Coordinates of C-alpha atoms in Angstrom, one line a residue:
Chain A
M1208 CA 14.7 3.6 -23.6
T1209 CA 13.2 4.7 -20.2
Q1210 CA 9.5 7.0 -20.5
H1211 CA 9.6 9.9 -18.8
L1212 CA 6.0 9.3 -17.0
S1213 CA 3.9 12.0 -15.2
R1214 CA 2.3 12.3 -11.6
T1215 CA -0.8 13.6 -10.8
A1216 CA -0.8 16.1 -7.5
L1217 CA -2.5 12.4 -5.8
Y1218 CA 0.3 10.6 -6.6
D1219 CA 2.2 10.8 -2.9
T1220 CA -1.6 10.0 -1.1
H1221 CA -1.3 6.9 -4.0
V1222 CA 1.3 5.3 -2.9
A1223 CA 0.7 6.2 1.1
L1224 CA -2.0 4.4 0.6
D1225 CA -0.1 1.5 -0.9
G1226 CA -1.6 1.9 -4.7
R1227 CA -0.1 0.0 -7.3
M1228 CA 1.5 2.5 -9.7
V1229 CA 1.5 1.0 -13.2
P1230 CA 2.2 3.6 -16.3
F1231 CA -1.1 4.6 -18.0
A1232 CA -1.0 6.9 -21.1
G1233 CA 1.8 8.8 -20.2
W1234 CA 0.9 9.0 -16.2
E1235 CA 2.1 6.7 -13.3
M1236 CA -1.6 5.9 -12.3
P1237 CA -2.6 4.0 -9.6
L1238 CA -4.0 0.2 -10.8
Q1239 CA -5.1 -1.1 -8.0
F1240 CA -5.3 -0.6 -4.0
Q1241 CA -7.4 -3.3 -1.7
G1242 CA -7.9 -5.4 -4.7
I1243 CA -10.1 -4.4 -7.9
L1244 CA -13.5 -6.7 -7.9
A1245 CA -13.6 -5.3 -4.2
E1246 CA -13.5 -1.8 -5.4
A1247 CA -15.5 -2.3 -7.8
R1248 CA -17.9 -4.0 -5.3
A1249 CA -17.4 -0.3 -3.3
V1250 CA -19.5 1.6 -5.9
R1251 CA -22.0 -0.2 -6.3
A1252 CA -23.1 -0.2 -2.5
T1253 CA -21.6 2.7 -1.7
A1254 CA -19.3 4.9 -2.7
G1255 CA -15.6 4.9 -4.3
L1256 CA -12.6 7.5 -4.5
F1257 CA -10.9 6.9 -8.5
D1258 CA -8.1 9.6 -9.8
V1259 CA -8.7 11.1 -13.2
S1260 CA -6.6 14.1 -13.4
H1261 CA -4.2 11.9 -15.9
M1262 CA -7.4 13.1 -18.4
G1263 CA -7.5 15.8 -21.0
R1264 CA -8.6 19.5 -18.8
I1265 CA -8.8 21.9 -22.2
W1266 CA -11.0 25.4 -22.3
L1267 CA -12.5 27.5 -25.0
R1268 CA -13.4 30.5 -25.0
G1269 CA -14.6 33.4 -27.1
A1270 CA -18.1 34.0 -29.4
Q1271 CA -16.9 30.6 -31.7
A1272 CA -15.8 28.5 -29.1
A1273 CA -19.9 26.7 -29.5
D1274 CA -19.2 26.6 -32.9
L1275 CA -15.9 25.2 -32.9
L1276 CA -16.4 22.9 -30.4
D1277 CA -19.9 21.7 -32.5
W1278 CA -17.6 21.5 -36.2
V1279 CA -15.3 19.1 -35.0
T1280 CA -17.6 17.2 -32.1
T1281 CA -20.7 15.3 -33.3
A1282 CA -22.9 16.8 -30.6
D1283 CA -25.0 19.3 -31.3
V1284 CA -23.4 22.1 -29.6
P1285 CA -24.7 25.2 -29.2
S1286 CA -28.3 23.6 -28.5
V1287 CA -26.7 22.6 -24.8
A1288 CA -27.4 25.4 -21.9
L1289 CA -25.7 26.4 -19.6
N1290 CA -24.5 24.9 -16.6
R1291 CA -25.0 21.1 -18.6
A1292 CA -22.6 18.9 -19.2
R1293 CA -23.2 16.5 -22.4
Y1294 CA -20.9 13.1 -23.7
T1295 CA -20.1 13.1 -27.8
L1296 CA -17.7 12.0 -30.0
V1297 CA -14.2 14.6 -31.6
C1298 CA -14.2 12.4 -34.9
N1299 CA -12.1 13.1 -38.7
E1300 CA -14.0 13.8 -42.3
A1301 CA -14.5 10.0 -42.5
G1302 CA -16.2 9.4 -38.8
G1303 CA -13.5 8.1 -37.9
I1304 CA -13.0 8.2 -33.9
I1305 CA -9.8 10.7 -32.6
D1306 CA -11.9 10.8 -28.5
D1307 CA -15.3 10.4 -26.6
C1308 CA -15.4 12.9 -23.9
I1309 CA -17.8 15.1 -22.4
F1310 CA -17.3 18.6 -22.3
Y1311 CA -19.0 21.0 -19.9
R1312 CA -20.9 24.9 -20.9
L1313 CA -19.5 26.8 -18.1
G1314 CA -20.8 30.2 -19.1
D1315 CA -22.4 31.6 -22.6
Q1316 CA -18.7 31.6 -24.7
E1317 CA -16.7 29.0 -22.5
Y1318 CA -16.8 25.3 -22.6
L1319 CA -14.6 22.3 -21.0
L1320 CA -13.4 19.5 -22.9
I1321 CA -12.4 16.7 -21.1
A1322 CA -10.7 13.9 -23.5
N1323 CA -8.9 10.6 -22.7
A1324 CA -6.1 11.2 -21.1
A1325 CA -4.2 8.9 -24.7
N1326 CA -6.0 11.4 -27.1
R1327 CA -5.4 14.3 -25.4
D1328 CA -2.5 15.4 -27.9
A1329 CA -4.9 14.6 -31.3
V1330 CA -8.0 16.4 -29.6
W1331 CA -5.3 19.5 -28.8
S1332 CA -4.2 19.2 -31.9
W1333 CA -7.5 18.6 -34.3
L1334 CA -8.7 21.8 -32.4
Q1335 CA -6.1 23.5 -32.8
R1336 CA -6.2 23.2 -36.7
W1337 CA -10.1 23.9 -37.3
R1338 CA -9.0 26.6 -34.8
T1339 CA -6.8 28.0 -37.1
D1340 CA -8.7 27.3 -40.2
R1341 CA -11.8 29.3 -39.9
F1342 CA -12.7 29.7 -35.9
P1343 CA -9.4 32.2 -35.4
S1344 CA -11.4 33.9 -32.5
V1345 CA -11.1 30.8 -29.8
E1346 CA -8.9 30.9 -27.2
L1347 CA -8.0 27.5 -25.9
D1348 CA -6.6 26.5 -23.1
D1349 CA -5.4 23.6 -21.6
R1350 CA -5.3 23.1 -18.4
T1351 CA -4.9 19.6 -17.6
L1352 CA -1.9 20.3 -15.0
D1353 CA -3.3 23.1 -13.4
V1354 CA -6.1 21.4 -12.4
G1355 CA -7.6 18.5 -10.8
M1356 CA -10.7 15.9 -11.0
I1357 CA -11.6 13.0 -8.9
A1358 CA -14.4 10.4 -9.8
F1359 CA -16.8 10.3 -6.5
Q1360 CA -18.8 7.1 -7.7
G1361 CA -21.9 5.6 -5.5
P1362 CA -24.9 5.3 -4.4
Q1363 CA -24.5 7.1 -1.0
T1364 CA -22.2 9.9 -3.2
P1365 CA -25.6 12.6 -2.5
A1366 CA -26.0 11.4 0.6
L1367 CA -22.3 11.6 1.4
L1368 CA -21.5 15.0 -0.2
D1369 CA -24.3 16.8 1.0
R1370 CA -22.2 16.6 4.7
V1371 CA -19.5 18.7 2.6
A1372 CA -21.6 20.1 -0.3
P1373 CA -25.0 21.4 1.8
G1374 CA -28.1 21.1 -1.2
L1375 CA -25.2 20.2 -4.1
A1376 CA -26.7 17.2 -4.7
D1377 CA -30.6 18.0 -5.0
E1378 CA -29.7 21.2 -6.4
L1379 CA -27.2 19.3 -9.7
R1380 CA -29.8 17.2 -11.7
P1381 CA -27.4 14.1 -13.8
F1382 CA -25.3 15.9 -16.5
R1383 CA -25.2 19.6 -15.0
C1384 CA -22.5 21.4 -13.5
A1385 CA -21.6 23.7 -11.1
Q1386 CA -19.1 25.7 -9.9
T1387 CA -19.7 25.8 -6.3
K1388 CA -17.2 24.8 -3.0
V1389 CA -16.0 21.6 -1.5
A1390 CA -15.5 21.9 2.1
G1391 CA -15.1 24.9 1.6
V1392 CA -12.5 24.2 -1.7
E1393 CA -13.3 25.7 -4.8
A1394 CA -14.4 23.3 -7.2
L1395 CA -16.5 22.8 -10.6
V1396 CA -18.7 20.1 -10.1
G1397 CA -20.4 17.8 -12.4
R1398 CA -22.6 14.9 -12.0
T1399 CA -21.4 12.6 -14.0
G1400 CA -19.1 9.7 -14.7
Y1401 CA -17.7 6.1 -16.3
T1402 CA -19.5 3.5 -14.0
G1403 CA -23.0 3.1 -14.3
E1404 CA -23.0 4.6 -10.5
D1405 CA -24.5 7.9 -10.1
G1406 CA -22.3 10.5 -8.6
F1407 CA -20.3 13.2 -9.4
E1408 CA -16.8 14.6 -11.3
I1409 CA -15.2 16.9 -8.7
M1410 CA -12.5 19.6 -10.5
P1411 CA -10.0 21.4 -7.9
A1412 CA -7.3 22.9 -8.6
M1413 CA -4.6 19.6 -8.8
S1414 CA -3.2 21.4 -5.7
D1415 CA -5.9 20.8 -3.9
A1416 CA -6.6 17.5 -4.8
P1417 CA -4.8 15.7 -2.2
K1418 CA -7.2 17.6 0.5
L1419 CA -10.4 16.9 -1.1
W1420 CA -9.4 13.3 -1.2
S1421 CA -8.6 12.5 1.9
L1422 CA -11.8 14.8 2.7
L1423 CA -14.2 12.2 0.8
Q1424 CA -12.0 9.5 1.9
E1425 CA -13.2 10.0 5.9
L1426 CA -16.4 10.5 4.8
G1427 CA -16.4 7.0 3.5
A1428 CA -15.5 6.6 -0.2
V1429 CA -12.9 3.3 -1.0
P1430 CA -9.7 4.7 -3.1
C1431 CA -9.9 2.6 -6.1
G1432 CA -7.8 2.5 -9.4
L1433 CA -8.3 1.5 -12.5
G1434 CA -8.9 -2.1 -13.0
A1435 CA -12.0 -1.4 -10.7
R1436 CA -13.0 1.6 -13.3
D1437 CA -12.9 -0.4 -15.9
V1438 CA -14.2 -3.4 -14.9
L1439 CA -17.2 -0.9 -13.8
R1440 CA -17.8 1.0 -17.1
L1441 CA -18.2 -2.4 -19.4
E1442 CA -20.5 -4.1 -16.8
A1443 CA -22.2 -0.1 -17.5
G1444 CA -21.6 -0.3 -21.7
L1445 CA -19.2 2.6 -21.7
L1446 CA -17.2 1.9 -24.6
L1447 CA -12.8 2.5 -23.9
H1448 CA -11.4 4.4 -25.9
G1449 CA -8.5 2.7 -28.0
T1450 CA -10.4 -0.9 -27.3
D1451 CA -13.8 -0.1 -28.0
M1452 CA -13.7 2.1 -30.4
D1453 CA -10.5 4.4 -32.6
V1454 CA -10.1 6.5 -35.5
D1455 CA -10.9 3.5 -37.7
R1456 CA -14.3 3.1 -36.6
N1457 CA -16.7 5.4 -35.9
P1458 CA -19.9 6.0 -33.6
I1459 CA -22.5 3.7 -36.2
E1460 CA -21.0 1.4 -35.7
A1461 CA -20.5 1.6 -32.3
G1462 CA -23.6 1.8 -31.4
L1463 CA -22.9 5.6 -30.9
E1464 CA -25.1 6.2 -32.9
R1465 CA -27.9 8.6 -30.5
F1466 CA -25.5 11.0 -29.8
V1467 CA -24.5 12.2 -33.0
A1468 CA -27.5 14.8 -34.6
L1469 CA -27.0 14.2 -38.3
D1470 CA -29.0 18.1 -39.3
S1471 CA -25.8 19.6 -37.3
E1472 CA -23.4 20.8 -39.5
S1473 CA -19.9 19.1 -38.8
V1474 CA -16.1 18.6 -40.1
C1475 CA -18.1 14.5 -40.1
V1476 CA -21.7 15.4 -40.7
E1477 CA -21.8 14.0 -44.6
A1478 CA -19.0 10.5 -43.5
L1479 CA -21.7 9.8 -41.6
R1480 CA -24.7 10.1 -43.2
S1481 CA -23.3 8.6 -45.5
I1482 CA -22.8 5.3 -43.5
Q1483 CA -25.6 5.6 -41.8
R1484 CA -27.4 5.9 -44.7
S1485 CA -25.8 2.3 -46.1
G1486 CA -25.5 0.8 -42.9
P1487 CA -21.9 -0.2 -41.3
A1488 CA -20.4 -3.5 -42.5
Q1489 CA -20.0 -4.8 -38.5
R1490 CA -21.6 -3.4 -35.4
L1491 CA -20.7 -3.3 -32.0
A1492 CA -23.0 -5.9 -29.9
G1493 CA -22.3 -6.9 -26.0
F1494 CA -22.1 -10.8 -25.7
Q1495 CA -22.3 -12.7 -22.7
M1496 CA -20.2 -16.2 -22.2
V1497 CA -22.2 -19.6 -22.1
G1498 CA -19.4 -21.9 -22.3
R1499 CA -16.9 -21.3 -19.8
G1500 CA -14.1 -19.3 -20.2
I1501 CA -13.3 -15.6 -20.3
A1502 CA -13.0 -13.3 -23.8
R1503 CA -10.3 -10.1 -24.3
H1504 CA -10.1 -8.1 -26.3
G1505 CA -8.3 -9.3 -29.7
Y1506 CA -10.1 -12.9 -29.3
A1507 CA -11.4 -13.8 -33.2
I1508 CA -15.4 -13.8 -32.9
F1509 CA -16.7 -17.1 -34.7
S1510 CA -20.7 -18.0 -36.7
R1511 CA -20.9 -21.5 -38.4
G1512 CA -17.4 -21.9 -38.8
E1513 CA -17.1 -18.3 -40.4
T1514 CA -14.4 -15.0 -38.1
V1515 CA -17.5 -12.9 -37.6
G1516 CA -15.1 -10.3 -36.0
E1517 CA -13.5 -9.5 -32.8
V1518 CA -13.3 -9.3 -29.1
T1519 CA -12.7 -5.8 -27.8
S1520 CA -13.3 -5.8 -24.0
G1521 CA -14.2 -8.8 -21.7
G1522 CA -14.3 -9.9 -18.3
Y1523 CA -16.2 -10.9 -15.3
S1524 CA -18.5 -8.7 -14.0
P1525 CA -18.7 -9.5 -9.9
T1526 CA -21.9 -7.6 -10.0
L1527 CA -23.7 -9.5 -12.5
D1528 CA -21.6 -12.9 -11.3
R1529 CA -20.6 -13.7 -15.2
S1530 CA -18.8 -13.4 -18.5
I1531 CA -19.0 -10.9 -20.5
G1532 CA -17.7 -8.9 -23.6
L1533 CA -17.9 -6.6 -26.2
G1534 CA -17.1 -7.0 -29.9
Y1535 CA -17.8 -5.4 -33.9
V1536 CA -20.2 -8.6 -35.6
A1537 CA -20.9 -8.8 -38.6
S1538 CA -24.3 -6.5 -38.4
E1539 CA -27.0 -9.1 -39.5
L1540 CA -25.6 -10.8 -35.9
A1541 CA -25.5 -8.1 -33.8
P1542 CA -29.1 -8.6 -32.9
L1543 CA -29.8 -9.9 -29.7
G1544 CA -30.0 -13.3 -28.9
S1545 CA -27.0 -14.7 -31.6
R1546 CA -25.5 -17.3 -31.3
L1547 CA -21.4 -16.8 -31.3
S1548 CA -17.7 -18.7 -30.2
I1549 CA -15.6 -17.1 -29.0
D1550 CA -12.1 -18.4 -30.0
I1551 CA -10.3 -18.5 -26.5
R1552 CA -6.9 -19.3 -26.7
G1553 CA -7.0 -22.2 -29.4
K1554 CA -10.5 -23.1 -28.5
L1555 CA -14.6 -22.2 -28.9
V1556 CA -16.1 -21.1 -26.7
D1557 CA -19.7 -20.5 -27.1
A1558 CA -21.8 -16.9 -26.2
E1559 CA -24.8 -15.0 -27.0
T1560 CA -25.5 -11.4 -28.2
V1561 CA -27.2 -9.6 -25.2
A1562 CA -28.7 -5.9 -24.7
L1563 CA -26.8 -3.1 -23.6
P1564 CA -25.7 -2.3 -21.0
F1565 CA -25.1 -5.2 -18.5
Y1566 CA -26.3 -3.5 -15.5
S1567 CA -28.4 -0.8 -14.8
R1568 CA -28.3 0.7 -11.4
R1569 CA -31.5 1.1 -9.7
R1570 CA -32.9 4.7 -10.2
A1571 CA -34.3 6.3 -7.5
Chain B
M1239 CA 6.9 -16.7 5.7
Y1240 CA 6.6 -19.3 3.2
P1241 CA 5.5 -23.2 4.1
T1242 CA 8.7 -25.8 5.1
D1243 CA 6.6 -28.6 4.0
R1244 CA 7.0 -28.4 0.4
R1245 CA 8.6 -27.3 -2.6
Y1246 CA 8.1 -24.5 -4.9
T1247 CA 9.4 -23.8 -8.4
K1248 CA 10.6 -20.2 -11.0
E1249 CA 6.8 -20.5 -12.0
H1250 CA 5.5 -19.8 -8.7
E1251 CA 3.5 -23.0 -7.7
W1252 CA 4.1 -25.4 -4.8
V1253 CA 3.9 -29.0 -4.3
V1254 CA 3.5 -30.6 -1.4
L1255 CA 4.0 -34.8 -0.7
E1256 CA 1.3 -36.1 1.1
D1257 CA 1.5 -39.1 3.3
D1258 CA 0.1 -41.6 0.2
G1259 CA 2.9 -41.1 -2.1
R1260 CA 0.8 -38.1 -3.7
A1261 CA 0.9 -34.9 -4.3
L1262 CA -1.0 -32.2 -4.3
V1263 CA 0.1 -29.0 -6.6
G1264 CA -1.1 -25.0 -5.7
I1265 CA 0.3 -21.4 -6.9
T1266 CA 2.5 -19.0 -4.2
E1267 CA 1.4 -16.4 -2.4
Y1268 CA 3.3 -14.8 -4.0
A1269 CA 1.4 -15.4 -7.4
Q1270 CA -2.1 -14.7 -6.2
E1271 CA -0.3 -11.3 -4.8
Q1272 CA 1.1 -10.9 -8.6
L1273 CA -2.1 -12.1 -10.4
G1274 CA -4.8 -9.4 -8.7
D1275 CA -8.7 -11.1 -7.6
V1276 CA -9.3 -14.2 -9.9
V1277 CA -11.4 -14.7 -11.5
F1278 CA -11.5 -17.7 -13.5
I1279 CA -9.8 -21.5 -13.8
D1280 CA -9.3 -24.0 -16.3
L1281 CA -7.9 -27.4 -14.4
P1282 CA -7.0 -30.5 -16.5
K1283 CA -9.6 -33.8 -16.1
P1284 CA -8.7 -36.3 -14.0
G1285 CA -6.8 -39.1 -15.5
S1286 CA -4.2 -37.3 -17.3
K1287 CA -0.2 -37.7 -18.1
L1288 CA 1.8 -34.4 -17.1
A1289 CA 6.0 -34.7 -17.8
Q1290 CA 7.5 -32.3 -15.9
N1291 CA 6.7 -28.5 -16.8
E1292 CA 3.9 -28.7 -19.2
K1293 CA 0.7 -27.3 -19.3
L1294 CA -1.9 -28.2 -16.5
G1295 CA -4.6 -25.7 -16.5
E1296 CA -4.8 -21.7 -17.0
V1297 CA -5.1 -19.2 -13.8
E1298 CA -7.2 -15.9 -15.0
S1299 CA -6.9 -12.6 -13.2
V1300 CA -9.3 -9.7 -14.0
K1301 CA -6.4 -8.3 -15.8
A1302 CA -4.9 -11.3 -17.3
V1303 CA -4.2 -14.9 -18.0
S1304 CA -1.4 -17.1 -16.9
D1305 CA -0.5 -20.8 -17.6
L1306 CA -0.2 -23.1 -14.8
F1307 CA 3.0 -25.8 -14.8
S1308 CA 3.4 -29.1 -13.9
P1309 CA 5.2 -29.5 -11.0
V1310 CA 6.6 -32.3 -11.6
S1311 CA 5.4 -34.9 -13.5
G1312 CA 1.9 -37.9 -12.6
E1313 CA -1.3 -38.5 -12.9
V1314 CA -4.2 -36.2 -12.4
A1315 CA -5.9 -38.0 -9.3
E1316 CA -8.3 -35.3 -8.5
V1317 CA -8.5 -31.6 -9.5
N1318 CA -10.2 -28.7 -6.5
R1319 CA -13.6 -28.9 -8.5
E1320 CA -14.6 -25.6 -5.7
L1321 CA -12.4 -23.3 -7.0
L1322 CA -13.9 -23.7 -10.6
D1323 CA -17.0 -21.7 -8.8
H1324 CA -15.0 -20.1 -5.8
P1325 CA -11.9 -19.4 -7.9
E1326 CA -11.5 -16.3 -4.9
M1327 CA -10.3 -18.9 -2.7
I1328 CA -7.1 -18.6 -4.6
N1329 CA -6.6 -15.9 -3.4
E1330 CA -8.1 -16.5 0.4
D1331 CA -5.7 -19.7 1.1
P1332 CA -3.6 -19.9 -2.1
N1333 CA -1.5 -22.1 0.4
S1334 CA -4.4 -25.0 2.0
K1335 CA -8.0 -24.3 0.2
G1336 CA -6.7 -23.1 -2.9
W1337 CA -4.9 -26.1 -4.4
M1338 CA -5.8 -27.0 -7.7
V1339 CA -4.8 -30.7 -8.5
R1340 CA -4.6 -34.0 -6.8
L1341 CA -1.6 -36.2 -8.6
A1342 CA -0.7 -39.7 -8.3
S1343 CA 2.4 -41.4 -9.4
V1344 CA 5.2 -38.9 -8.4
A1345 CA 9.1 -39.2 -8.3
P1346 CA 9.2 -38.0 -5.0
A1347 CA 13.4 -37.1 -6.3
D1348 CA 11.5 -34.5 -9.2
V1349 CA 9.8 -33.0 -6.0
Q1350 CA 13.7 -32.9 -3.9
G1351 CA 14.9 -31.3 -7.4
L1352 CA 12.9 -28.1 -6.5
M1353 CA 13.3 -24.9 -4.0
S1354 CA 13.0 -25.2 -0.3
A1355 CA 11.2 -22.5 1.4
E1356 CA 14.0 -20.9 2.3
Q1357 CA 15.4 -20.7 -1.6
Y1358 CA 12.7 -19.6 -2.8
E1359 CA 12.4 -16.7 -0.6
E1360 CA 16.0 -16.1 -1.7
Y1361 CA 14.5 -16.5 -5.6
L1362 CA 11.8 -13.7 -4.8
A1363 CA 14.3 -11.8 -3.3
S1364 CA 16.3 -11.8 -6.3
L1365 CA 13.1 -10.5 -8.6
G1366 CA 13.2 -7.7 -6.5

């Protein structure tokens, strides 16, 4: 069976840059250009560029837009001011995580919700269902194919952006957004990202994405692929939906309580209050390997000879030069310093729980 | 161009006979390219006896784990311990500094039975 893969407007750019293209959530995306570790290091040291146009971009408009978003997410949406962005979870009635998203408040009655590529359809259906049921006046508009998205990440990005959009970096504090021009190209710019580094996510018309990409590359930003993105987000302790959490996990056990407004009415709030009261049986913990080896998704976690959980993400951290990972463990083992062992292809290797994030940038 | 002083396997390993009859084993340029950044390597203990095609160790890149297989039968005389701290040498110099194990008690006929550089290049071409 051949799978039909979508391509972003940057496909030709990636191929011209010798990107190694791979299927990802129905899209043909670059896994790497010069190399995963070199790209990850560039983002930590200078500036990197990622094509994230495959992610879903869904607009909600109308008098009930805030109410619909408030209902399907864990955020207190009406409290979010104009031109602000917020990380949130889209959950079902049981508190299961349908997706993790960022939304931007673009107007009094206008929001933009960014969904993971793999969950775009699920998020869309969930929005449609509640629109039909409770908030019929909301206009939903999936503009994923019309609007591109480039993540521009790294400590040098504010200075570099200043050359093509003077004053913008100063104006945009973290988790703010503005409709503006970058080197003459109309774009929505948010000071957001998924790398643990300072940076911006820039959304021009899809047809302008190649022009903007070349421009940012000329400023010195290094093209980066999905591989580097995964390394960077793990170092920053950022979860990946479908890997570290899914519809069978809830935000409490995933360690995302701080993104749950338990006093704001929503489809999931009753379930989450109850989980919060009783305490989850397992919690997501960060760990580092004490022995030699790399933990990978799906490996069993042991403590005192018993299986206590499972690795969800693991890898080598180039920034810390250490082998790190995330996994669900029995809640009593989640606190720092718990001794664990990971079954690495039949060999038990020592690990210990550590604080998240593994890496945090120095703030100016 | 693959060095002609050595022989190659379909598992993308190379083996070269040294003057004293021992053999060095490593992975090919193609293998390191396919793996991407190598971040971890597990090698056998010196003294281990390996049969041809027996698992010799593991090499792990950012993306995935791959098994290494012994291209020939022999006894592990030495492993390249530098790779334990610097696995990136496998990417940087797979043909020399990235060697993995030195085998003793190797039958030269085992080595001769493997692919020549030319045959290996044809094999790579057939992989598309």
